[in-house]
Amino acid sequence: MSSAMDDRSRLMLPADHPLFRVRPLALGAGAIGLAVSLAGALIDTTQFFQSYLFGFLFWFGIAMGSLALLMIYHVTGGAWGSVIRRSLESAVRTIPVLAVLFIPVVVGLQSLYEWADAAKVAHDPLLQHKSVYLNVPFFIGRAVLYFVVWTLLAVFLSRWSEAQENGEPRAIGWLENLSRGGLVALGLTFTFAAVDWAMSLEPHWYSTLYGVLVMGGCLLSAMAFMIQVTALLTKNGPLSGVVQPMQFHDLGKLMFAFVMLWAYFSLSQLLIIWSGNLPEETPWYLKRMSGGWEYLGLCLILFHFALPFVILLSRDIKRNARLIATVALFILCVRVLEVYWLITPAFSPHHARVHWLDVTAWLGVGGVWLWAFTGGLRGRALIVWNDPSLPAAGGHA
Amino acid sequence: MTARVPVYGLMAEFADVNHLIEAIRKLRQMGYRRMDAFTPFPVEEVWEELGVHRNMVSFLVFCGGLAGCLFGIGLQYWTSVIDYPINVGGRPLFSVPAFVPITFECTVLFAALTAVLGMLALNGLPAPYHPVFNVPRFALASRDRFFLCVESTDPLFDREGTRRVLESLSPVSVAEVPD
């Protein structure tokens, strides 16, 4: 038992690890970013809420993708998940923080969503028709429900994971069963959340593929973020020697798969709308294919799909922690562009633009989120030392 | 003692994959190079320890995929633009979004076929005869045993010496492989 305790403390992140040293920095950047953004809200309230929604949805996506990956891991197992499990749990435990960070979106409903503006609805028969679903109280009620479901999942995924670490033999079964139902619950709630928060920015438009398209992006964000964190923990942290090239290979393969999954969903939606060529469906793309937005779209095809696709074909790159982390960082940067391309043209159709509030709001939410994320890594062994799928000799489990 | 049948090599049988990996590691440290391992399921470490170098298959697959991609685009361009142009709802004859699925499928098809055919071309399969099957217990390689064959073409190979080395590596059995 004493050797197990040794293992546990050896696998904890030391207090002077770079990830902890950036914590005050992240909190500071978050506080300054949010403060500056709030000051900007005094100048241009509408712009503040639009920028804030973009910043929020990007970081929210990492947490949601992590929640999905964590539950997929509990259902399927595998060494790939054992090595990122703690980081996933840490990301999932930021969900209550994200619920608080969601409050400004609720405050800004009138500025963000046409359907929340009574004056606009009064002149729009279609919005009146849709108001059964798209109305303020129901929207808030649904958002509360989503966060309750996600928070409950996060709480029990963390609690039972700790129980497993403390030697409760039934905890693995609990986690597995929770994740089975949890994945279904997440699929439903996330689809509705994507429709509510992002798709309803353009309430005349609809796409049945939208939810999975956004989820595909979130999975990619989460995997890229996890590879980056794992590389940091391996380079100069307790995971060095524990995470083998083989695990980076597996994580890289999954990231590769998510790159293709995102491209597949994106093309499916485009192809169906392009083929149908219906006036109620095409405006979404027309707004995003003119006035400069088309260059951003082209950028996404090249750098969100084509370039990572070609790079990630290489086995050597996937097995090299430093190289795969660089690719992951690049993908995270392109993810920011993709979320921007999904959200911002709704506010500025046919006219590409970047506002300084987009930057400060993104930084503000991101700083607070990273502070919460790194906080979740404190005081816990980074590998579940009694995980049965843990690669004893670095093999697949 | 001199008129013995020629051997293909010596075959050691292991009950555990870790013994096999340990054996490969020891033999490679001693300088043995010409050996091959047989396992009931793929074990990545085994071929890493064996020092199996990369082969041409992945490059061939890449070329096959690229050829398939070009073939897919070319086929659709030729049929829709050159050979039999039809105006469909005023869309351009060369409509990239509609061409993507078939281009993708052709890429996958050509890549997969190249992988299978390239693998067969490079590893010499199907092989009607191979000496390793002369060892009766070798059938267990597809069930629950792990085998290591040190081939007689290895410069360090010595019937008695190599057998003693193999026997020291905790095998279940060591057998000569008649050629």
Coordinates of C-alpha atoms in Angstrom, one line a residue:
Chain A
M1 CA 0.0 0.0 0.0
S2 CA 2.8 2.4 0.8
S3 CA 4.2 2.0 -2.7
A4 CA 0.8 2.8 -4.1
M5 CA 0.7 6.0 -2.0
D6 CA 4.2 6.8 -3.3
D7 CA 2.9 6.3 -6.8
R8 CA 0.1 8.6 -6.1
S9 CA 2.1 11.5 -4.8
R10 CA 4.7 11.0 -7.5
L11 CA 2.0 11.4 -10.1
M12 CA 0.7 14.6 -8.6
L13 CA 1.5 17.9 -10.4
P14 CA 4.2 19.7 -8.3
A15 CA 3.1 23.2 -7.2
D16 CA 5.9 24.9 -9.2
H17 CA 4.8 23.3 -12.5
P18 CA 4.4 25.8 -15.3
L19 CA 0.7 25.0 -15.6
F20 CA 0.3 26.2 -12.0
R21 CA 2.6 29.2 -12.4
V22 CA 0.4 30.5 -15.2
R23 CA -2.7 30.3 -13.0
P24 CA -2.4 33.8 -11.6
L25 CA -1.5 35.0 -15.0
A26 CA -4.6 33.4 -16.5
L27 CA -6.8 34.8 -13.8
G28 CA -5.2 38.2 -14.3
A29 CA -5.7 38.1 -18.1
G30 CA -9.3 36.9 -17.5
A31 CA -10.1 39.7 -15.1
I32 CA -8.5 42.4 -17.2
G33 CA -10.1 41.0 -20.4
L34 CA -13.5 40.9 -18.8
A35 CA -13.1 44.4 -17.2
V36 CA -12.0 45.9 -20.5
S37 CA -14.9 44.2 -22.3
L38 CA -17.3 45.5 -19.7
A39 CA -15.9 49.0 -20.2
G40 CA -16.4 48.4 -23.9
A41 CA -20.0 47.5 -23.2
L42 CA -20.5 51.1 -22.0
I43 CA -19.5 52.3 -25.5
D44 CA -21.2 49.6 -27.6
T45 CA -23.5 47.3 -25.6
T46 CA -24.6 45.3 -28.6
Q47 CA -21.1 44.7 -29.8
F48 CA -20.1 43.6 -26.3
F49 CA -22.7 40.9 -26.2
Q50 CA -21.9 39.7 -29.7
S51 CA -18.2 39.4 -28.9
Y52 CA -18.9 37.8 -25.6
L53 CA -21.1 35.1 -27.1
F54 CA -18.3 34.2 -29.5
G55 CA -15.7 34.1 -26.7
F56 CA -18.0 32.1 -24.5
L57 CA -18.8 29.5 -27.1
F58 CA -15.2 28.8 -28.0
W59 CA -14.1 27.9 -24.4
F60 CA -17.5 26.2 -23.7
G61 CA -16.8 24.0 -26.7
I62 CA -13.6 22.6 -25.1
A63 CA -15.4 21.7 -21.9
M64 CA -18.3 20.1 -23.8
G65 CA -16.0 18.1 -26.0
S66 CA -14.1 17.0 -22.9
L67 CA -17.4 15.8 -21.3
A68 CA -18.2 13.8 -24.4
L69 CA -14.7 12.3 -24.6
L70 CA -14.6 11.4 -20.9
M71 CA -17.9 9.5 -21.2
I72 CA -16.8 7.8 -24.4
Y73 CA -13.7 6.7 -22.5
H74 CA -15.7 5.3 -19.6
V75 CA -17.8 3.3 -22.1
T76 CA -15.0 2.1 -24.3
G77 CA -11.9 2.1 -22.2
G78 CA -8.4 2.3 -23.6
A79 CA -5.0 3.6 -22.7
W80 CA -5.5 6.8 -24.8
G81 CA -8.2 7.8 -22.2
S82 CA -6.3 6.7 -19.2
V83 CA -3.5 9.3 -19.9
I84 CA -5.8 12.3 -20.5
R85 CA -8.6 11.3 -18.1
R86 CA -7.5 13.6 -15.3
S87 CA -7.3 16.6 -17.7
L88 CA -10.7 15.7 -19.1
E89 CA -12.2 15.5 -15.6
S90 CA -10.6 18.8 -14.8
A91 CA -12.1 20.4 -18.0
V92 CA -15.5 18.9 -17.1
R93 CA -15.4 20.4 -13.6
T94 CA -15.3 23.8 -15.2
I95 CA -19.0 23.4 -16.2
P96 CA -20.4 25.3 -13.1
V97 CA -17.9 28.1 -13.9
L98 CA -19.2 28.2 -17.5
A99 CA -22.8 28.3 -16.1
V100 CA -21.8 31.5 -14.3
L101 CA -20.1 32.8 -17.4
F102 CA -23.3 32.2 -19.4
I103 CA -25.2 34.9 -17.4
P104 CA -24.1 37.8 -19.7
V105 CA -25.6 35.9 -22.6
V106 CA -28.9 35.8 -20.8
V107 CA -28.6 39.5 -19.9
G108 CA -27.9 40.3 -23.6
L109 CA -30.7 38.3 -25.1
Q110 CA -32.4 41.3 -26.6
S111 CA -29.2 42.5 -28.3
L112 CA -28.2 39.1 -29.5
Y113 CA -31.4 37.3 -30.7
E114 CA -34.0 38.8 -33.1
W115 CA -36.7 36.6 -31.7
A116 CA -36.1 38.1 -28.2
D117 CA -36.9 41.5 -29.5
A118 CA -40.6 42.1 -29.3
A119 CA -40.5 45.0 -31.8
K120 CA -38.9 42.7 -34.5
V121 CA -41.2 39.8 -33.7
A122 CA -44.3 42.0 -34.2
H123 CA -43.4 42.6 -37.8
D124 CA -42.3 39.0 -38.6
P125 CA -45.0 36.3 -39.0
L126 CA -42.4 33.6 -39.1
L127 CA -40.9 34.6 -35.7
Q128 CA -44.4 34.8 -34.3
H129 CA -44.9 31.3 -35.5
K130 CA -41.7 30.1 -33.9
S131 CA -42.2 32.0 -30.7
V132 CA -43.8 28.9 -29.1
Y133 CA -40.2 27.6 -28.8
L134 CA -38.1 30.8 -29.3
N135 CA -39.3 32.9 -26.4
V136 CA -37.3 34.3 -23.5
P137 CA -38.7 32.4 -20.5
F138 CA -38.5 29.0 -22.3
F139 CA -35.0 29.8 -23.6
I140 CA -33.8 30.5 -20.0
G141 CA -35.6 27.5 -18.7
R142 CA -33.9 25.3 -21.3
A143 CA -30.5 26.8 -20.5
V144 CA -30.9 26.1 -16.8
L145 CA -31.9 22.5 -17.6
Y146 CA -28.9 22.0 -19.9
F147 CA -26.5 23.2 -17.2
V148 CA -28.2 21.2 -14.5
V149 CA -27.8 18.0 -16.6
W150 CA -24.2 18.8 -17.5
T151 CA -23.3 19.8 -13.9
L152 CA -24.9 16.6 -12.5
L153 CA -22.8 14.5 -15.0
A154 CA -19.7 16.4 -14.1
V155 CA -20.3 16.0 -10.3
F156 CA -20.9 12.3 -10.5
L157 CA -18.1 11.6 -13.0
S158 CA -15.7 13.4 -10.6
R159 CA -17.1 11.9 -7.4
W160 CA -17.0 8.3 -8.6
S161 CA -13.6 8.7 -10.2
E162 CA -12.3 9.7 -6.8
A163 CA -14.1 6.7 -5.3
Q164 CA -12.3 4.5 -7.8
E165 CA -9.0 6.0 -6.8
N166 CA -9.8 5.4 -3.2
G167 CA -10.3 1.7 -3.9
E168 CA -14.0 1.4 -4.4
P169 CA -14.2 -1.6 -6.8
R170 CA -17.8 -0.9 -8.0
A171 CA -16.9 2.6 -9.1
I172 CA -15.8 1.5 -12.6
G173 CA -19.2 0.0 -13.2
W174 CA -21.0 3.1 -11.9
L175 CA -18.9 5.3 -14.2
E176 CA -19.6 3.1 -17.2
N177 CA -23.4 3.0 -16.6
L178 CA -23.6 6.8 -15.9
S179 CA -21.7 7.4 -19.2
R180 CA -24.0 5.2 -21.2
G181 CA -27.0 7.3 -20.3
G182 CA -24.9 10.4 -20.0
L183 CA -23.9 10.3 -23.7
V184 CA -27.5 10.1 -24.8
A185 CA -28.4 13.0 -22.4
L186 CA -25.4 15.0 -23.7
G187 CA -26.3 14.3 -27.3
L188 CA -29.8 15.6 -26.8
T189 CA -29.1 18.6 -24.6
F190 CA -26.1 19.7 -26.6
T191 CA -28.0 19.6 -29.9
F192 CA -30.7 21.8 -28.3
A193 CA -28.1 24.1 -26.8
A194 CA -26.4 24.6 -30.2
V195 CA -29.8 25.3 -31.8
D196 CA -30.7 27.7 -29.0
W197 CA -27.5 29.6 -28.5
A198 CA -25.9 29.7 -32.0
M199 CA -28.4 28.6 -34.7
S200 CA -31.2 30.8 -33.4
L201 CA -29.0 33.9 -34.1
E202 CA -30.5 33.5 -37.5
P203 CA -34.0 32.4 -36.6
H204 CA -35.3 32.1 -40.2
W205 CA -32.6 29.6 -41.0
Y206 CA -32.5 25.9 -39.9
S207 CA -30.2 23.0 -40.4
T208 CA -30.9 19.6 -38.9
L209 CA -27.2 18.9 -39.0
Y210 CA -26.2 21.9 -37.0
G211 CA -26.0 20.2 -33.5
V212 CA -23.6 17.5 -34.6
L213 CA -21.6 19.9 -36.7
V214 CA -20.9 22.0 -33.6
M215 CA -20.3 18.9 -31.5
G216 CA -17.7 17.7 -34.1
G217 CA -15.9 21.0 -33.7
C218 CA -16.1 20.7 -29.9
L219 CA -14.6 17.2 -29.9
L220 CA -11.7 18.5 -32.1
S221 CA -11.2 21.5 -29.8
A222 CA -11.1 19.2 -26.8
M223 CA -8.8 16.7 -28.3
A224 CA -6.4 19.4 -29.5
F225 CA -6.4 21.0 -26.1
M226 CA -5.9 17.7 -24.3
I227 CA -2.9 16.8 -26.5
Q228 CA -1.4 20.2 -25.7
V229 CA -1.9 19.7 -22.0
T230 CA -0.6 16.2 -22.0
A231 CA 2.5 17.2 -23.9
L232 CA 3.1 19.9 -21.2
L233 CA 2.6 17.4 -18.4
T234 CA 4.9 14.9 -20.2
K235 CA 7.7 17.3 -21.1
N236 CA 8.4 18.6 -17.6
G237 CA 5.9 17.0 -15.4
P238 CA 4.8 13.8 -13.6
L239 CA 3.7 12.1 -16.8
S240 CA 7.2 12.0 -18.3
G241 CA 8.0 8.3 -18.7
V242 CA 4.3 7.4 -18.2
V243 CA 2.9 8.7 -21.4
Q244 CA 4.6 6.8 -24.3
P245 CA 4.8 7.7 -27.9
M246 CA 2.1 5.1 -28.5
Q247 CA -0.4 7.1 -26.5
F248 CA 0.4 10.3 -28.4
H249 CA 0.0 8.2 -31.5
D250 CA -3.5 7.2 -30.4
L251 CA -4.4 10.7 -29.4
G252 CA -3.1 12.0 -32.7
K253 CA -5.2 9.4 -34.5
L254 CA -8.3 10.6 -32.7
M255 CA -7.5 14.2 -33.5
F256 CA -7.1 13.2 -37.1
A257 CA -10.5 11.4 -37.0
F258 CA -12.1 14.5 -35.5
V259 CA -10.6 16.7 -38.2
M260 CA -12.2 14.5 -40.8
L261 CA -15.5 14.3 -38.8
W262 CA -15.7 18.0 -38.8
A263 CA -15.0 18.2 -42.5
Y264 CA -17.6 15.5 -43.1
F265 CA -20.3 17.3 -41.2
S266 CA -19.4 20.7 -42.7
L267 CA -19.5 19.3 -46.3
S268 CA -22.7 17.4 -45.6
Q269 CA -24.5 20.5 -44.5
L270 CA -23.1 22.5 -47.4
L271 CA -23.8 19.9 -50.0
I272 CA -27.5 19.4 -48.9
I273 CA -28.2 23.2 -48.8
W274 CA -26.3 23.8 -52.1
S275 CA -28.2 21.0 -53.8
G276 CA -31.6 22.1 -52.5
N277 CA -30.9 25.7 -53.4
L278 CA -33.9 26.9 -51.4
P279 CA -34.3 30.5 -50.5
E280 CA -34.9 29.8 -46.8
E281 CA -31.7 27.7 -46.5
T282 CA -29.0 29.4 -48.7
P283 CA -28.8 32.8 -46.9
W284 CA -26.7 31.3 -44.1
Y285 CA -24.0 30.5 -46.6
L286 CA -24.5 33.6 -48.7
K287 CA -23.8 35.7 -45.6
R288 CA -20.6 33.8 -45.0
M289 CA -19.5 33.8 -48.6
S290 CA -19.3 37.5 -49.4
G291 CA -17.9 40.7 -48.1
G292 CA -14.6 39.1 -47.0
W293 CA -16.1 36.2 -45.1
E294 CA -15.4 33.9 -48.1
Y295 CA -11.7 34.3 -47.4
L296 CA -12.2 33.1 -43.8
G297 CA -14.2 30.2 -45.2
L298 CA -11.4 29.3 -47.7
C299 CA -9.0 29.5 -44.8
L300 CA -11.1 26.9 -42.9
I301 CA -11.1 24.5 -45.9
L302 CA -7.3 24.9 -46.1
F303 CA -6.2 25.1 -42.5
H304 CA -9.0 23.4 -40.6
F305 CA -9.1 20.5 -43.0
A306 CA -6.6 20.2 -45.8
L307 CA -3.3 21.0 -44.0
P308 CA -4.0 19.1 -40.8
F309 CA -5.2 16.2 -42.9
V310 CA -2.0 16.0 -44.8
I311 CA 0.2 16.6 -41.7
L312 CA -1.6 14.1 -39.5
L313 CA -1.2 11.3 -42.1
S314 CA 2.4 11.0 -40.8
R315 CA 3.0 8.4 -38.2
D316 CA 6.2 10.0 -37.0
I317 CA 4.5 13.3 -36.3
K318 CA 1.8 11.6 -34.3
R319 CA 4.3 9.8 -32.2
N320 CA 6.4 12.8 -31.4
A321 CA 5.0 14.7 -28.4
R322 CA 6.5 18.0 -29.4
L323 CA 5.4 17.9 -33.0
I324 CA 1.9 16.6 -32.3
A325 CA 1.5 19.3 -29.7
T326 CA 2.5 22.0 -32.2
V327 CA -0.2 20.6 -34.7
A328 CA -2.7 20.6 -31.8
L329 CA -1.9 24.2 -31.0
F330 CA -2.3 25.1 -34.7
I331 CA -5.7 23.4 -34.8
L332 CA -6.8 25.2 -31.6
C333 CA -6.0 28.5 -33.3
V334 CA -8.0 27.5 -36.4
R335 CA -10.9 26.4 -34.2
V336 CA -11.1 30.0 -32.9
L337 CA -11.5 31.1 -36.6
E338 CA -14.2 28.4 -37.2
V339 CA -16.3 29.5 -34.2
Y340 CA -15.9 33.1 -35.3
W341 CA -17.0 32.1 -38.8
L342 CA -20.1 30.3 -37.4
I343 CA -21.2 33.2 -35.1
T344 CA -20.1 36.6 -36.3
P345 CA -21.5 36.7 -39.8
A346 CA -24.9 36.5 -38.1
F347 CA -24.3 40.0 -36.7
S348 CA -22.3 41.3 -39.7
P349 CA -23.6 39.6 -42.8
H350 CA -21.8 40.2 -46.1
H351 CA -19.2 42.3 -44.3
A352 CA -16.2 40.7 -42.6
R353 CA -14.9 42.6 -39.5
V354 CA -13.0 42.0 -36.3
H355 CA -13.8 44.2 -33.3
W356 CA -11.3 44.7 -30.4
L357 CA -14.0 43.5 -28.1
D358 CA -13.9 40.1 -29.9
V359 CA -10.3 39.8 -28.7
T360 CA -10.8 41.1 -25.1
A361 CA -14.0 39.0 -24.5
W362 CA -12.3 35.9 -25.8
L363 CA -9.3 36.5 -23.6
G364 CA -11.5 37.3 -20.6
V365 CA -13.6 34.1 -20.8
G366 CA -10.5 32.1 -21.7
G367 CA -8.4 33.4 -18.8
V368 CA -11.1 32.6 -16.3
W369 CA -11.7 29.2 -17.9
L370 CA -8.0 28.3 -17.9
W371 CA -7.7 29.4 -14.3
A372 CA -10.6 27.1 -13.4
F373 CA -9.2 24.3 -15.5
T374 CA -5.7 24.3 -14.0
G375 CA -7.3 24.5 -10.6
G376 CA -8.9 21.1 -11.2
L377 CA -5.5 19.5 -11.6
R378 CA -4.4 20.3 -8.1
G379 CA -4.0 17.7 -5.4
R380 CA -4.8 14.7 -7.6
A381 CA -2.7 12.0 -9.1
L382 CA -2.6 12.7 -12.8
I383 CA -3.0 9.0 -13.6
V384 CA -5.5 6.8 -11.8
W385 CA -2.9 4.6 -10.2
N386 CA -5.2 1.6 -9.9
D387 CA -6.8 2.0 -13.4
P388 CA -7.1 -1.5 -14.8
S389 CA -6.6 -0.3 -18.4
L390 CA -3.4 1.5 -17.4
P391 CA -0.7 0.3 -19.7
A392 CA 1.7 -1.4 -17.4
A393 CA 4.3 -1.9 -20.1
G394 CA 3.1 0.9 -22.3
G395 CA 0.9 -1.5 -24.3
H396 CA -2.7 -1.0 -25.6
A397 CA -5.4 -1.9 -23.1
Chain B
M1 CA 26.7 -35.8 -36.7
T2 CA 27.7 -34.1 -39.9
A3 CA 25.0 -35.5 -42.2
R4 CA 22.1 -33.6 -40.5
V5 CA 19.3 -32.1 -42.5
P6 CA 19.6 -28.4 -43.2
V7 CA 17.6 -26.2 -40.9
Y8 CA 15.7 -23.1 -41.7
G9 CA 16.2 -21.9 -38.1
L10 CA 15.3 -22.5 -34.5
M11 CA 11.8 -21.9 -33.2
A12 CA 11.2 -20.9 -29.6
E13 CA 7.6 -21.0 -28.1
F14 CA 6.6 -18.6 -25.4
A15 CA 3.4 -18.7 -23.3
D16 CA 3.6 -15.0 -22.5
V17 CA 4.1 -11.9 -24.8
N18 CA 6.4 -10.3 -22.3
H19 CA 8.8 -13.3 -22.4
L20 CA 8.8 -13.0 -26.2
I21 CA 9.6 -9.2 -26.1
E22 CA 12.3 -9.9 -23.5
A23 CA 13.8 -12.6 -25.7
I24 CA 13.8 -10.4 -28.8
R25 CA 15.5 -7.7 -26.8
K26 CA 18.2 -10.0 -25.4
L27 CA 18.9 -11.6 -28.8
R28 CA 19.2 -8.2 -30.5
Q29 CA 21.6 -7.1 -27.8
M30 CA 23.7 -10.2 -28.6
G31 CA 23.8 -9.2 -32.2
Y32 CA 21.1 -11.5 -33.8
R33 CA 19.2 -9.8 -36.5
R34 CA 17.6 -12.4 -38.8
M35 CA 14.6 -13.4 -36.8
D36 CA 10.9 -13.2 -37.0
A37 CA 8.1 -13.3 -34.4
F38 CA 4.6 -14.8 -34.7
T39 CA 1.8 -13.7 -32.4
P40 CA -1.9 -14.5 -32.3
F41 CA -2.7 -10.8 -32.3
P42 CA -0.8 -7.7 -33.4
V43 CA 1.7 -6.5 -30.8
E44 CA 3.2 -3.2 -31.8
E45 CA 6.1 -3.6 -29.4
V46 CA 7.2 -6.8 -31.0
W47 CA 8.0 -5.3 -34.3
E48 CA 9.5 -2.3 -32.7
E49 CA 11.9 -4.6 -30.8
L50 CA 12.5 -6.6 -33.9
G51 CA 13.6 -3.4 -35.6
V52 CA 11.3 -3.9 -38.5
H53 CA 11.9 -0.9 -40.6
R54 CA 9.3 1.1 -42.4
N55 CA 8.2 -0.4 -45.6
M56 CA 6.9 1.0 -48.9
V57 CA 3.2 0.2 -48.2
S58 CA 2.3 3.6 -46.7
F59 CA 4.0 5.5 -49.5
L60 CA 2.2 3.3 -52.1
V61 CA -1.1 3.9 -50.3
F62 CA -0.5 7.6 -50.4
C63 CA 0.2 7.4 -54.2
G64 CA -2.9 5.2 -54.7
G65 CA -5.1 7.7 -52.8
L66 CA -3.8 10.6 -54.8
A67 CA -4.4 8.6 -58.0
G68 CA -7.9 7.8 -56.9
C69 CA -8.5 11.5 -56.1
L70 CA -7.4 12.6 -59.5
F71 CA -9.3 9.7 -61.2
G72 CA -12.5 10.7 -59.3
I73 CA -12.3 14.4 -60.3
G74 CA -11.2 13.5 -63.8
L75 CA -14.1 11.0 -64.3
Q76 CA -16.7 13.5 -63.2
Y77 CA -15.2 16.3 -65.1
W78 CA -15.1 14.3 -68.3
T79 CA -18.6 12.9 -68.0
S80 CA -20.3 16.2 -66.8
V81 CA -18.3 18.8 -68.7
I82 CA -16.9 17.2 -71.8
D83 CA -18.8 14.0 -72.8
Y84 CA -22.4 14.7 -71.8
P85 CA -22.9 18.2 -70.4
I86 CA -26.4 18.6 -68.8
N87 CA -27.7 21.8 -67.3
V88 CA -29.0 20.9 -63.8
G89 CA -31.0 23.8 -62.3
G90 CA -28.6 26.3 -63.8
R91 CA -25.6 25.0 -61.8
P92 CA -22.2 25.2 -63.3
L93 CA -21.2 22.0 -65.2
F94 CA -18.1 21.7 -63.0
S95 CA -19.8 21.8 -59.6
V96 CA -17.2 21.2 -56.9
P97 CA -19.5 20.5 -53.9
A98 CA -21.4 17.8 -55.8
F99 CA -18.1 16.2 -56.9
V100 CA -16.6 15.9 -53.4
P101 CA -18.3 12.6 -52.3
I102 CA -17.3 10.6 -55.4
T103 CA -13.8 12.0 -55.4
F104 CA -13.5 11.0 -51.7
E105 CA -14.9 7.5 -52.4
C106 CA -12.5 7.0 -55.3
T107 CA -9.6 8.1 -53.1
V108 CA -10.6 5.6 -50.4
L109 CA -11.2 2.8 -52.9
F110 CA -7.8 3.3 -54.7
A111 CA -6.0 3.7 -51.4
A112 CA -7.5 0.6 -49.9
L113 CA -6.9 -1.5 -53.0
T114 CA -3.3 -0.3 -53.1
A115 CA -2.9 -1.2 -49.5
V116 CA -4.1 -4.8 -50.0
L117 CA -2.3 -5.4 -53.3
G118 CA 0.8 -3.5 -52.3
M119 CA 1.0 -5.6 -49.1
L120 CA 0.7 -8.8 -51.1
A121 CA 3.2 -7.7 -53.6
L122 CA 5.8 -6.7 -51.0
N123 CA 5.4 -9.6 -48.5
G124 CA 5.3 -12.4 -51.1
L125 CA 1.9 -13.8 -50.1
P126 CA 0.2 -16.1 -51.0
A127 CA 3.1 -18.5 -50.2
P128 CA 2.1 -22.1 -50.7
Y129 CA 5.1 -23.3 -48.6
H130 CA 6.9 -21.9 -45.7
P131 CA 9.3 -23.8 -43.5
V132 CA 7.9 -22.5 -40.2
F133 CA 4.9 -24.7 -40.6
N134 CA 7.1 -27.7 -40.4
V135 CA 7.1 -27.2 -36.6
P136 CA 3.9 -29.1 -35.4
R137 CA 3.3 -26.8 -32.4
F138 CA 3.4 -23.7 -34.7
A139 CA -0.3 -24.0 -35.2
L140 CA -0.7 -22.5 -31.8
A141 CA 0.6 -19.2 -33.1
S142 CA -2.9 -18.4 -34.2
R143 CA -4.3 -19.4 -30.8
D144 CA -2.5 -18.6 -27.6
R145 CA 1.2 -19.0 -28.0
F146 CA 4.0 -16.6 -29.1
F147 CA 6.8 -17.8 -31.4
L148 CA 10.2 -16.5 -32.2
C149 CA 12.2 -18.0 -35.1
V150 CA 15.9 -17.3 -35.3
E151 CA 16.8 -18.0 -38.9
S152 CA 19.9 -20.0 -39.9
T153 CA 21.0 -17.3 -42.3
D154 CA 22.0 -15.1 -39.3
P155 CA 25.8 -14.8 -39.1
L156 CA 25.7 -15.6 -35.4
F157 CA 23.5 -18.7 -35.9
D158 CA 24.8 -21.9 -34.4
R159 CA 22.6 -24.9 -33.9
E160 CA 23.8 -25.7 -30.4
G161 CA 24.8 -22.2 -29.2
T162 CA 21.6 -20.5 -30.4
R163 CA 19.5 -23.3 -28.9
R164 CA 21.2 -22.9 -25.5
V165 CA 20.6 -19.1 -25.7
L166 CA 16.9 -19.6 -26.6
E167 CA 16.5 -22.2 -23.8
S168 CA 17.8 -19.7 -21.3
L169 CA 15.0 -17.2 -22.2
S170 CA 12.2 -19.2 -20.5
P171 CA 10.5 -20.6 -23.5
V172 CA 7.9 -23.4 -23.4
S173 CA 9.9 -25.3 -26.0
V174 CA 12.6 -24.9 -28.6
A175 CA 12.4 -26.8 -31.9
E176 CA 14.5 -27.0 -35.0
V177 CA 12.7 -25.8 -38.1
P178 CA 13.5 -28.2 -41.0
D179 CA 14.0 -26.4 -44.3

